[in-house]
PDB file of C-alpha atoms and ligand atoms in Angstrom:
ATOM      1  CA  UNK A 219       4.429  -2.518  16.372  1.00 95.00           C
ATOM      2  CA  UNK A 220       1.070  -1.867  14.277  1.00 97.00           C
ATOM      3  CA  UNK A 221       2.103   0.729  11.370  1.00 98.00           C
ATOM      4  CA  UNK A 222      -0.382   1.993   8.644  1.00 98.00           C
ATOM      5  CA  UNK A 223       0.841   3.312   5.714  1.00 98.00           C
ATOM      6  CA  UNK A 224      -1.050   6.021   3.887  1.00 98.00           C
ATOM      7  CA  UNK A 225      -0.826   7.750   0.584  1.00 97.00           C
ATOM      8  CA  UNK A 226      -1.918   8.396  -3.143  1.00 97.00           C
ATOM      9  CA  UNK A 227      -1.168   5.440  -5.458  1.00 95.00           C
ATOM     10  CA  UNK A 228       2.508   5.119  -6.481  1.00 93.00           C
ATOM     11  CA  UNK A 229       3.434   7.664  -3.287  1.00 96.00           C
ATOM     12  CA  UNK A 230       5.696   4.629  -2.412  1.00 94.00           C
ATOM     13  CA  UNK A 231       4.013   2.885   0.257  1.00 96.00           C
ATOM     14  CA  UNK A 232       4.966  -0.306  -0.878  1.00 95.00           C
ATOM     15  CA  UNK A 233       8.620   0.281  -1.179  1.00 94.00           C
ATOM     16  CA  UNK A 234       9.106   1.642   2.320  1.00 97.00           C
ATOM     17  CA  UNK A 235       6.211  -1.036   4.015  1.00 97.00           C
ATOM     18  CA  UNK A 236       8.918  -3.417   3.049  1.00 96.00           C
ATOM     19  CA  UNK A 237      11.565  -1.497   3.761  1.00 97.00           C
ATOM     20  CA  UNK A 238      10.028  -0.928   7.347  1.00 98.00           C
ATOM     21  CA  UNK A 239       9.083  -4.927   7.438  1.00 98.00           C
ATOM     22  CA  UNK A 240      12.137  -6.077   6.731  1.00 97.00           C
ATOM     23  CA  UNK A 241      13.590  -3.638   9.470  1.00 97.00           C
ATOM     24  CA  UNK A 242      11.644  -4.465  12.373  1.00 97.00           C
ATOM     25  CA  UNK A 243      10.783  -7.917  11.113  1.00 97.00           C
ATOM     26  CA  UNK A 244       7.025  -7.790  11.204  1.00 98.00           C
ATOM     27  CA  UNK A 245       4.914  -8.841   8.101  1.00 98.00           C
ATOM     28  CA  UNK A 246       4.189  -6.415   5.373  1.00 97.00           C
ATOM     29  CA  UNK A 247       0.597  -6.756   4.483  1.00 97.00           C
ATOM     30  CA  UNK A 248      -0.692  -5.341   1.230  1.00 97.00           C
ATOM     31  CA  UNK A 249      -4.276  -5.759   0.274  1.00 97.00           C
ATOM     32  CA  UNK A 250      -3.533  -4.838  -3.267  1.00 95.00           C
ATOM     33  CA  UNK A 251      -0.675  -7.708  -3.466  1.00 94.00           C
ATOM     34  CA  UNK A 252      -3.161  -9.820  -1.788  1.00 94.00           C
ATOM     35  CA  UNK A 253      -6.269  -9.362  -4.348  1.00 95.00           C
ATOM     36  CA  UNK A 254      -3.490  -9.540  -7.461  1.00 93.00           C
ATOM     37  CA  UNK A 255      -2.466 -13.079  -5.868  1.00 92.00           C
ATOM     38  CA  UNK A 256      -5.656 -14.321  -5.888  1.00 93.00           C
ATOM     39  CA  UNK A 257      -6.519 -12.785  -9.418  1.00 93.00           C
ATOM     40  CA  UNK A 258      -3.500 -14.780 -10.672  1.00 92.00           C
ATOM     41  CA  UNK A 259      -4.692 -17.690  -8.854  1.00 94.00           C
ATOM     42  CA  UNK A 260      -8.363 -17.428 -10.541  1.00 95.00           C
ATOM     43  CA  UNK A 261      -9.712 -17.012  -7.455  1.00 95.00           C
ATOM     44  CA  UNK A 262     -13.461 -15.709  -6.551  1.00 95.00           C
ATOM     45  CA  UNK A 263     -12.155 -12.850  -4.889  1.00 95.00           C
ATOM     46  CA  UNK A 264      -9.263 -12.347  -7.114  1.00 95.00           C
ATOM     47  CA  UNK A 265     -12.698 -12.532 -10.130  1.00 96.00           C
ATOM     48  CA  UNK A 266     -14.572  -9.763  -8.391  1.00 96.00           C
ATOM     49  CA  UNK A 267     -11.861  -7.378  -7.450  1.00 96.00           C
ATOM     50  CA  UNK A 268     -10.194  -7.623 -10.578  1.00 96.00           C
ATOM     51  CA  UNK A 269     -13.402  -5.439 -12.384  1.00 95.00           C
ATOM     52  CA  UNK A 270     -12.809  -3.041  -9.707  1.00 96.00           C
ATOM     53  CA  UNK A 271      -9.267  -2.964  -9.927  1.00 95.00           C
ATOM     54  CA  UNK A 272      -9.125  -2.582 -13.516  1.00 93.00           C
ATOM     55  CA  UNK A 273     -11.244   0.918 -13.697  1.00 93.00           C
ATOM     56  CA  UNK A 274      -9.117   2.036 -10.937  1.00 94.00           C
ATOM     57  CA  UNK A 275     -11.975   1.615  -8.657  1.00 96.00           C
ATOM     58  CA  UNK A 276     -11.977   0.925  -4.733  1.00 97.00           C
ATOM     59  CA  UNK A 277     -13.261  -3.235  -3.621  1.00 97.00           C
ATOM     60  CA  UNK A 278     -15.924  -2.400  -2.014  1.00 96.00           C
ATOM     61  CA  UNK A 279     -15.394  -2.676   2.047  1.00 96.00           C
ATOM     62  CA  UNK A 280     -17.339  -5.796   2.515  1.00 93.00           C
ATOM     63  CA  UNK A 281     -14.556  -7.653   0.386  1.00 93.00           C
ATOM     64  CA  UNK A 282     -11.683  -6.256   2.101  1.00 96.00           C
ATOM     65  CA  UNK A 283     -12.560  -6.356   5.847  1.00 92.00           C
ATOM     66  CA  UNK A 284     -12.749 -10.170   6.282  1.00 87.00           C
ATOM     67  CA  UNK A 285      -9.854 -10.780   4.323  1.00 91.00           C
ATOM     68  CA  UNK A 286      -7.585  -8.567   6.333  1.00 92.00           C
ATOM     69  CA  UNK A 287      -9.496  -9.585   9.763  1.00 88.00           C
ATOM     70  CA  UNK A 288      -8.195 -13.180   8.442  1.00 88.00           C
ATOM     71  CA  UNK A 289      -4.793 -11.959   7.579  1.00 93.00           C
ATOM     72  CA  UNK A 290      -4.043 -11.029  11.411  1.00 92.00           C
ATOM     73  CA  UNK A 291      -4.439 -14.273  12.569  1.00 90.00           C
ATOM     74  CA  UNK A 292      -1.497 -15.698  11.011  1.00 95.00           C
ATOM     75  CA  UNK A 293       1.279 -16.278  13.596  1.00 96.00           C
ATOM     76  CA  UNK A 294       3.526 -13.685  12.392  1.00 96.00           C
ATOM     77  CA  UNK A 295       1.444 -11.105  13.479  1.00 95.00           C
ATOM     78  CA  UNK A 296       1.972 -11.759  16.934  1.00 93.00           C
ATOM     79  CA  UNK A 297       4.497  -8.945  17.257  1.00 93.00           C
ATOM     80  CA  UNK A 298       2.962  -6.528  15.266  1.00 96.00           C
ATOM     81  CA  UNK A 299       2.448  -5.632  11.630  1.00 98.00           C
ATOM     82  CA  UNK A 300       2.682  -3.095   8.268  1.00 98.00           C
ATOM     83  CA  UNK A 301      -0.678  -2.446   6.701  1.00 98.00           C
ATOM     84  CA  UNK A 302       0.074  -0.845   3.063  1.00 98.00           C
ATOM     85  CA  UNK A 303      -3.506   0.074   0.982  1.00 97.00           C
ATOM     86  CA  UNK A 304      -5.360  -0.835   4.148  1.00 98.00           C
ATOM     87  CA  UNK A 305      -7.503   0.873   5.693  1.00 98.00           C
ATOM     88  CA  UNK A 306      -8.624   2.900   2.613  1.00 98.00           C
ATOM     89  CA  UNK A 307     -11.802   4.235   3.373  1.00 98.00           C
ATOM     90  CA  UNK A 308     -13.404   5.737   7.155  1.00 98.00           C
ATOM     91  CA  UNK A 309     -15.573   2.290   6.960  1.00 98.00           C
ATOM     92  CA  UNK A 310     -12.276   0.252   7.093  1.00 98.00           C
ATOM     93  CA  UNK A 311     -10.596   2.335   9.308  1.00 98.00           C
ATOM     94  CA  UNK A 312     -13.217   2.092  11.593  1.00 97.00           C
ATOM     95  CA  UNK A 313     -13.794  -1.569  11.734  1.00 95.00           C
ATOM     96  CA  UNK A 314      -9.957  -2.055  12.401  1.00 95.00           C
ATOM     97  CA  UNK A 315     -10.397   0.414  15.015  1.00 95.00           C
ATOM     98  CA  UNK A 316     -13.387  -1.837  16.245  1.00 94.00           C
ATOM     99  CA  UNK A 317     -11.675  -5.465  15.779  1.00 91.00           C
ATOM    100  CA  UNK A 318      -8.359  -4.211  17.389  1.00 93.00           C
ATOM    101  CA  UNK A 319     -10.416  -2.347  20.450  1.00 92.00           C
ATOM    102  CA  UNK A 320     -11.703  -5.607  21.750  1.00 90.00           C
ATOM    103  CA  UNK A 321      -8.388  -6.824  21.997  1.00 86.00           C
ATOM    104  CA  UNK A 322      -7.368  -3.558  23.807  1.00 92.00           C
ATOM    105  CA  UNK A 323      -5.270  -3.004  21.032  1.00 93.00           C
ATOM    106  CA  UNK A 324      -4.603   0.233  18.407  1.00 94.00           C
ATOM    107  CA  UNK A 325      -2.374   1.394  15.881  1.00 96.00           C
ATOM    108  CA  UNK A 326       0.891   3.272  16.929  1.00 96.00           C
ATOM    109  CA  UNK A 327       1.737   5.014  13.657  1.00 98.00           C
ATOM    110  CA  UNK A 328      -0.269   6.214  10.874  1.00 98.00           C
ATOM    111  CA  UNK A 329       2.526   7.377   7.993  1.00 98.00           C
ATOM    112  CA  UNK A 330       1.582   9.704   5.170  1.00 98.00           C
ATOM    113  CA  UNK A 331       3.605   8.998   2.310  1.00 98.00           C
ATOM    114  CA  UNK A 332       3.560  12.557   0.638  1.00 97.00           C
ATOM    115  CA  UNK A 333       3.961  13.185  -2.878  1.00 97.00           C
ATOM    116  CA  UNK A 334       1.970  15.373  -5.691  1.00 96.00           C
ATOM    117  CA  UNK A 335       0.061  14.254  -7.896  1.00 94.00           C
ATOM    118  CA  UNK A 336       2.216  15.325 -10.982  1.00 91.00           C
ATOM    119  CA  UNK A 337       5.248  13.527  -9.415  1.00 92.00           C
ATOM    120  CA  UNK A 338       2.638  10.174  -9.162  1.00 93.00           C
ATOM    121  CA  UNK A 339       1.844  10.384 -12.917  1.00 90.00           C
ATOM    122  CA  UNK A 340       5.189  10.568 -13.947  1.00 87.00           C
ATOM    123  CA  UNK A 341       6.463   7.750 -11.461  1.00 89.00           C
ATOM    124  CA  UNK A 342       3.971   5.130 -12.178  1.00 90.00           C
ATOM    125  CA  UNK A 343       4.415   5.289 -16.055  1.00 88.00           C
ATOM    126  CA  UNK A 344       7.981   3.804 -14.765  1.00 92.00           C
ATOM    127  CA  UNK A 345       7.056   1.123 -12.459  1.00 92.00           C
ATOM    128  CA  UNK A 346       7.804  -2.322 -13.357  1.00 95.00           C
ATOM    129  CA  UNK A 347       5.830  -5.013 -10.973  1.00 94.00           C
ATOM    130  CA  UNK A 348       6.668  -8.451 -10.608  1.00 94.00           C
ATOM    131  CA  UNK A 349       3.493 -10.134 -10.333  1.00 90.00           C
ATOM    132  CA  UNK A 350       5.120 -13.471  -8.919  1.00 91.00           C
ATOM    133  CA  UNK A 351       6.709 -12.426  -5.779  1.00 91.00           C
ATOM    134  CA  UNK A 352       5.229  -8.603  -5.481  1.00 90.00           C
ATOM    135  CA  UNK A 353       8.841  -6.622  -5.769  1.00 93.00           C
ATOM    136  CA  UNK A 354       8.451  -3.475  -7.570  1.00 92.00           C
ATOM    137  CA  UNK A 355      10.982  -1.793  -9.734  1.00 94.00           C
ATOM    138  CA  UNK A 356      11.053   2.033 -11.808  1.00 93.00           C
ATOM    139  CA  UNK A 357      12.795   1.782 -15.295  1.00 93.00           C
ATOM    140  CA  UNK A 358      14.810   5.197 -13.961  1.00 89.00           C
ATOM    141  CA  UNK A 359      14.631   5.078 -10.635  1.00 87.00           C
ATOM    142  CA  UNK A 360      15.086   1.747  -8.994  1.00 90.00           C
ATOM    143  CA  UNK A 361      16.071  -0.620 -11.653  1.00 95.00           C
ATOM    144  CA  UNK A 362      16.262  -4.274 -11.869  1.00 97.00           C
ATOM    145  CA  UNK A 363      19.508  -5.642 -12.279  1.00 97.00           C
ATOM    146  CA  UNK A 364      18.579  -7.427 -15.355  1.00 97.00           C
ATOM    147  CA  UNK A 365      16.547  -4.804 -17.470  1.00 96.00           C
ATOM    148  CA  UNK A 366      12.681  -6.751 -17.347  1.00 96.00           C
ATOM    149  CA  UNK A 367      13.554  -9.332 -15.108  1.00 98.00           C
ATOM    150  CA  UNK A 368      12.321  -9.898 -11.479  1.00 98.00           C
ATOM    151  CA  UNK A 369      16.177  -9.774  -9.158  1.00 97.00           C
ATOM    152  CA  UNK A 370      13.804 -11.146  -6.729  1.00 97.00           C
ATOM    153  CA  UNK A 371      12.492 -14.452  -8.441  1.00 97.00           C
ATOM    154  CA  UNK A 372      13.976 -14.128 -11.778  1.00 97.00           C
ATOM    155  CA  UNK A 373      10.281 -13.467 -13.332  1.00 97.00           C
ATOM    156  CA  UNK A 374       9.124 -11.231 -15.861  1.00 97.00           C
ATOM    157  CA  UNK A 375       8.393  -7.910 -14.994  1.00 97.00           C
ATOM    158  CA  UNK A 376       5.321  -5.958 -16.322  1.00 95.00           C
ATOM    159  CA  UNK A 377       3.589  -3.198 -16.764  1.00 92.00           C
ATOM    160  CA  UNK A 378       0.550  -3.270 -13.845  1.00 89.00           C
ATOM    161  CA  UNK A 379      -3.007  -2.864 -15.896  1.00 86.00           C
ATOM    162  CA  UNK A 380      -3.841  -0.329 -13.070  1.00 89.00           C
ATOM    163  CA  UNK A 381      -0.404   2.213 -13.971  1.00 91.00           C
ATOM    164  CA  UNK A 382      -1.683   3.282 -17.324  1.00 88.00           C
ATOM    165  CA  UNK A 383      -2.137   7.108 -17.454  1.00 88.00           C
ATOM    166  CA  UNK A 384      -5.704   6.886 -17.495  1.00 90.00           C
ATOM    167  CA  UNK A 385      -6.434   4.449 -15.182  1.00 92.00           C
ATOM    168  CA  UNK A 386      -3.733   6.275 -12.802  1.00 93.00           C
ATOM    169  CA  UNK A 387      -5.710   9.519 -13.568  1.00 93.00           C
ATOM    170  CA  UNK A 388      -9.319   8.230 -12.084  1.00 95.00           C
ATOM    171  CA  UNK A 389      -7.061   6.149  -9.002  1.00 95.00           C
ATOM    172  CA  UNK A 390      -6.259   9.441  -7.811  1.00 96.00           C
ATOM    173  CA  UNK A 391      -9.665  11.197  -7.898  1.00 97.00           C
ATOM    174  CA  UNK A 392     -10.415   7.757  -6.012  1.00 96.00           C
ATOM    175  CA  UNK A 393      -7.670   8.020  -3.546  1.00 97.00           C
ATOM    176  CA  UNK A 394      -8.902  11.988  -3.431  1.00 97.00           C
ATOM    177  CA  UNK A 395     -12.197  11.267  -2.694  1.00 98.00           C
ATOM    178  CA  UNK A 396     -12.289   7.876  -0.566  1.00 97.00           C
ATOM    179  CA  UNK A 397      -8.718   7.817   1.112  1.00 98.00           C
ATOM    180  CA  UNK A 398      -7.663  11.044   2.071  1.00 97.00           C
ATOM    181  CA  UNK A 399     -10.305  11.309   4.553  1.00 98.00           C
ATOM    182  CA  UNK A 400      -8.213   9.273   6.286  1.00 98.00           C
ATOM    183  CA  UNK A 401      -5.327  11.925   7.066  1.00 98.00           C
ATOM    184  CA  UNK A 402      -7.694  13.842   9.044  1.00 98.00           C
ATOM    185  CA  UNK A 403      -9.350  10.722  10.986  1.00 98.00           C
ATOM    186  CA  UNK A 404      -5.492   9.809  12.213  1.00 98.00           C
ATOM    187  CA  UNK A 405      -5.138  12.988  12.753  1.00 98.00           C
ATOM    188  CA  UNK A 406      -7.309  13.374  15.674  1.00 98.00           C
ATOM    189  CA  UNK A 407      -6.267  10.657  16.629  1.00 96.00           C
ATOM    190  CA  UNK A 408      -2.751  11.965  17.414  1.00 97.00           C
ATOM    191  CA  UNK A 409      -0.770   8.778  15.374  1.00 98.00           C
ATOM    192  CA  UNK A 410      -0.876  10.987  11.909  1.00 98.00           C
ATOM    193  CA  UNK A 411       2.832  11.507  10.681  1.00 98.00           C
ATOM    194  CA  UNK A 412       3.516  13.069   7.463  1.00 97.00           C
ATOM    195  CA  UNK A 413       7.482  12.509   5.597  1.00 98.00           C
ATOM    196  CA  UNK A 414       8.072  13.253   2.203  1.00 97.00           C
ATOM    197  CA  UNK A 415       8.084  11.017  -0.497  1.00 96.00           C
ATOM    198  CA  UNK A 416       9.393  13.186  -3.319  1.00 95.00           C
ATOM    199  CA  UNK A 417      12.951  12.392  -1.565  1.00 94.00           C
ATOM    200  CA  UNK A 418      15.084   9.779  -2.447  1.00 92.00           C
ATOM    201  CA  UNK A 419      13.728   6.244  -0.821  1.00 93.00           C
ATOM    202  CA  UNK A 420      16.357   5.926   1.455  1.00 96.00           C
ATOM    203  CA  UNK A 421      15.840   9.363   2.610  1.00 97.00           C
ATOM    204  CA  UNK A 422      12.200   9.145   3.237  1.00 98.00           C
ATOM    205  CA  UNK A 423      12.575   5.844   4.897  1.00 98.00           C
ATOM    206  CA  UNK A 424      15.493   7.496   7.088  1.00 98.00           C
ATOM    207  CA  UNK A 425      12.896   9.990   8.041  1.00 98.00           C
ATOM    208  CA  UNK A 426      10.218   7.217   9.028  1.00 98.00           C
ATOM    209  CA  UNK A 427      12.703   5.295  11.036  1.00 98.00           C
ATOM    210  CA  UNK A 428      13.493   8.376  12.689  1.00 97.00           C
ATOM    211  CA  UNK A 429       9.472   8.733  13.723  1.00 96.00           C
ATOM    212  CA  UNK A 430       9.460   5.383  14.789  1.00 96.00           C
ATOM    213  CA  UNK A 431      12.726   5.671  16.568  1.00 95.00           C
ATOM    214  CA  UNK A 432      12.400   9.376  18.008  1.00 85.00           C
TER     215      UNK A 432
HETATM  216  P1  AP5 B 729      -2.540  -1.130  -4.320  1.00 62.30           P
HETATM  217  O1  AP5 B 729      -1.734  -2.217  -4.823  1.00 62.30           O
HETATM  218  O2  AP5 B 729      -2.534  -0.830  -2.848  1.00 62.30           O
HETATM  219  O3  AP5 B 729      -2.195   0.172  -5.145  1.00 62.30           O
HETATM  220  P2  AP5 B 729      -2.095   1.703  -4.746  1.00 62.30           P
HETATM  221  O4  AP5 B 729      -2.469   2.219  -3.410  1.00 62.30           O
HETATM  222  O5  AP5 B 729      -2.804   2.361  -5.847  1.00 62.30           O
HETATM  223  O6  AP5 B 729      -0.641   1.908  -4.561  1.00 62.30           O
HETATM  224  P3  AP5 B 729       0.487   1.396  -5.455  1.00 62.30           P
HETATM  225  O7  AP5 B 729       0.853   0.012  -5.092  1.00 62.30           O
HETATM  226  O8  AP5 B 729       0.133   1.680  -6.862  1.00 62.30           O
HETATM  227  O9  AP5 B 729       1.624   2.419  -5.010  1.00 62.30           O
HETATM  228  P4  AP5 B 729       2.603   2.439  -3.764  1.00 62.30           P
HETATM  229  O10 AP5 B 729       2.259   3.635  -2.929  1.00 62.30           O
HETATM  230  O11 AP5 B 729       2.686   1.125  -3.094  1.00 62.30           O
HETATM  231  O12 AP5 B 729       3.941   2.793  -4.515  1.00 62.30           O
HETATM  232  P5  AP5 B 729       5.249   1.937  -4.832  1.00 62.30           P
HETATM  233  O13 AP5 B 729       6.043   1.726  -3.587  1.00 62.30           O
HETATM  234  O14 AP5 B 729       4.934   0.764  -5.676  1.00 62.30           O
HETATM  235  O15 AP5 B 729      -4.074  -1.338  -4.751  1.00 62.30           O
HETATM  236  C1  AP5 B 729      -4.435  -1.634  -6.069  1.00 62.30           C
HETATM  237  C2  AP5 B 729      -5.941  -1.685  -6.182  1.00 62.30           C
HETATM  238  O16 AP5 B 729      -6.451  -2.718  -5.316  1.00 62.30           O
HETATM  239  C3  AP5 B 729      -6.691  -0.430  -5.754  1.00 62.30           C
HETATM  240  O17 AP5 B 729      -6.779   0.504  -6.796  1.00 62.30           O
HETATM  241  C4  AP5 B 729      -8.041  -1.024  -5.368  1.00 62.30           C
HETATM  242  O18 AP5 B 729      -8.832  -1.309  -6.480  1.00 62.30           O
HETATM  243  C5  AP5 B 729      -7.676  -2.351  -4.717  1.00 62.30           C
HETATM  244  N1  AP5 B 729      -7.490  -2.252  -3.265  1.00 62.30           N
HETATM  245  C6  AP5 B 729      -6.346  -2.482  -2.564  1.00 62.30           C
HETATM  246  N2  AP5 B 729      -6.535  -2.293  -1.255  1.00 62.30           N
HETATM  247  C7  AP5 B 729      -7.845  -1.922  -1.112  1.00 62.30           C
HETATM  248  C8  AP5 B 729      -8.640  -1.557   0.009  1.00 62.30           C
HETATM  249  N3  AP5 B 729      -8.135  -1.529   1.255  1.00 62.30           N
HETATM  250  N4  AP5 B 729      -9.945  -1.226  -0.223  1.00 62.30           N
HETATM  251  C9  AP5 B 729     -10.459  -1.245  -1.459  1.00 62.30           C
HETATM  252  N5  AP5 B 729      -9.766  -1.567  -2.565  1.00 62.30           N
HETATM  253  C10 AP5 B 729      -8.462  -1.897  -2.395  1.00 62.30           C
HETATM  254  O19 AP5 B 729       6.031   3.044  -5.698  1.00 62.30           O
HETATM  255  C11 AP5 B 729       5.548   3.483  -6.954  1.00 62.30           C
HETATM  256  C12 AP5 B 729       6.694   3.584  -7.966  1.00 62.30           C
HETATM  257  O20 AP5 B 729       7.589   4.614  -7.593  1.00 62.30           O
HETATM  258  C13 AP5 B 729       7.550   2.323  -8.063  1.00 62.30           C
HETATM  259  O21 AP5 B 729       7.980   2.169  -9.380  1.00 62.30           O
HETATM  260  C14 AP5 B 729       8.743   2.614  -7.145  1.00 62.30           C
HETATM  261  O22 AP5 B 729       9.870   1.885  -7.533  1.00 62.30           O
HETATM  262  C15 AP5 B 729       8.909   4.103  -7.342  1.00 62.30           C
HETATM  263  N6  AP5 B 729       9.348   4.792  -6.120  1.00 62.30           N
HETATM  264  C16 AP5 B 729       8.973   4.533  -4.836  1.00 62.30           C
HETATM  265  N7  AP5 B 729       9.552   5.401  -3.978  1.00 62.30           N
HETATM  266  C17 AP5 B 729      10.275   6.259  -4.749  1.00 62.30           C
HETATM  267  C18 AP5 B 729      11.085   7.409  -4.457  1.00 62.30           C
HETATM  268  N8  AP5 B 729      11.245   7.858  -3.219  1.00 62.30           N
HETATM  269  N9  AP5 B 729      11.657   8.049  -5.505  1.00 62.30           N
HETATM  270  C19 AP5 B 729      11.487   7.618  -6.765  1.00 62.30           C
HETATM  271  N10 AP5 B 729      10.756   6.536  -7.120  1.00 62.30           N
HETATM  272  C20 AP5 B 729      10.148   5.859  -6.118  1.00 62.30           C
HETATM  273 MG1   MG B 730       1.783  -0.749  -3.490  1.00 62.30          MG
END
């Protein structure tokens, strides 16, 4: 099962991509957990995205393709997988188009996580990341058990660079400008489903499960 999740920043891709992983026991791959790995690890890549990243700017495509090409050779991919942030551009989309064509191979679902842009704002002033193991928390709405502690790994949890105000503000013209596109491309396709994400998690990810399920 190939699943793409799409959506503005902080929609909650991330919390139902592992919801969904989890569920159907495929991997959960998230190019932004991926690039904040490697800039914890002091990586190259992690070096370059990270001045991206910080201004709330897209890595450019060249940076992302390989690494997500590279991803799907991993073993647990065999059965299928749950791209979150990826693809986030046409360019991307199309050269995962391209790279899964040869193999005679597409995407099955392409899931719009819907919510406004007010609701974002106020949502990722809340989130809590844990930049150890990649859980996310919200102070209000999905707590940690231990108020600034990872129930996960037991690390600290912070404040992502990315989720303040202003740096949210300019993601979303991003997202506006660069990623929506991308509703429309899977939309002629015939794999675009839209659920709301203003719901309760549990209810949007009941809604996914029931696209996936019929
Ligand atoms: P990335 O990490 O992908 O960030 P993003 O798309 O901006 O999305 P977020 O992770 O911020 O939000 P989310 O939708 O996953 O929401 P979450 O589930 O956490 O990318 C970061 C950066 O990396 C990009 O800006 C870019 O620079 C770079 N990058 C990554 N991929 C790239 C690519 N392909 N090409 C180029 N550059 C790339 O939820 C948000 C909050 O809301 C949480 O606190 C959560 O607990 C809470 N929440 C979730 N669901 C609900 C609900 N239903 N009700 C109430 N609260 C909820
Ligand atoms: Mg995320």
């Amino acid at each position: 099962m190939k699943i793409i999740m799409l959506g503005a920043p902080g929609a909650g891709k991330g919390t139902q991509a592992k919801k969904l992983a989890s569920k159907y026991n495929i991997p959960h791959i998230s190019t932004g957990d991926i690039f904040r790995a490697n800039i914890k690890n002091g990586t190259e890549l992690g070096k370059k995205a990270k001045v991206y990243m910080d201004q709330g700017l897209l890595v450019p495509d060249e940076l992302v393709v390989d690494l997500v090409v590279d991803r799907f050779k991993k073993p647990d991919c065999e059965n299928g997988y749950v791209l979150d942030g990826f693809p986030r551009t046409i360019p991307q989309a199309e050269a995962l188009d391209e790279g899964l064509g040869k193999n005679g191979d597409a995407v099955e679902y392409a899931i719009d996580v819907d919510v406004s842009d007010e609701d974002i704002i106020k949502r990722m002033a809340g989130r809590r990341a844990c930049l150890n193991c990649g859980a996310t928390y919200h102070i209000v709405n999905i707590p940690p058990i231990k108020e600034g502690i990872c129930d996960v790994c037991g690390k600290p949890l912070v404040l992502r660079e990315d989720d303040k105000p202003e740096t949210v503000k300019k993601r979303l013209v991003v997202y506006h400008e660069q990623t929506q596109p991308l509703i429309e491309y899977y939309s002629k396709k015939g794999i675009l489903k839209s659920v709301d994400g203003a719901k309760d998690m549990d209810e949007t990810f009941h809604e996914i499960v029931q696209i996936i399920e019929g």
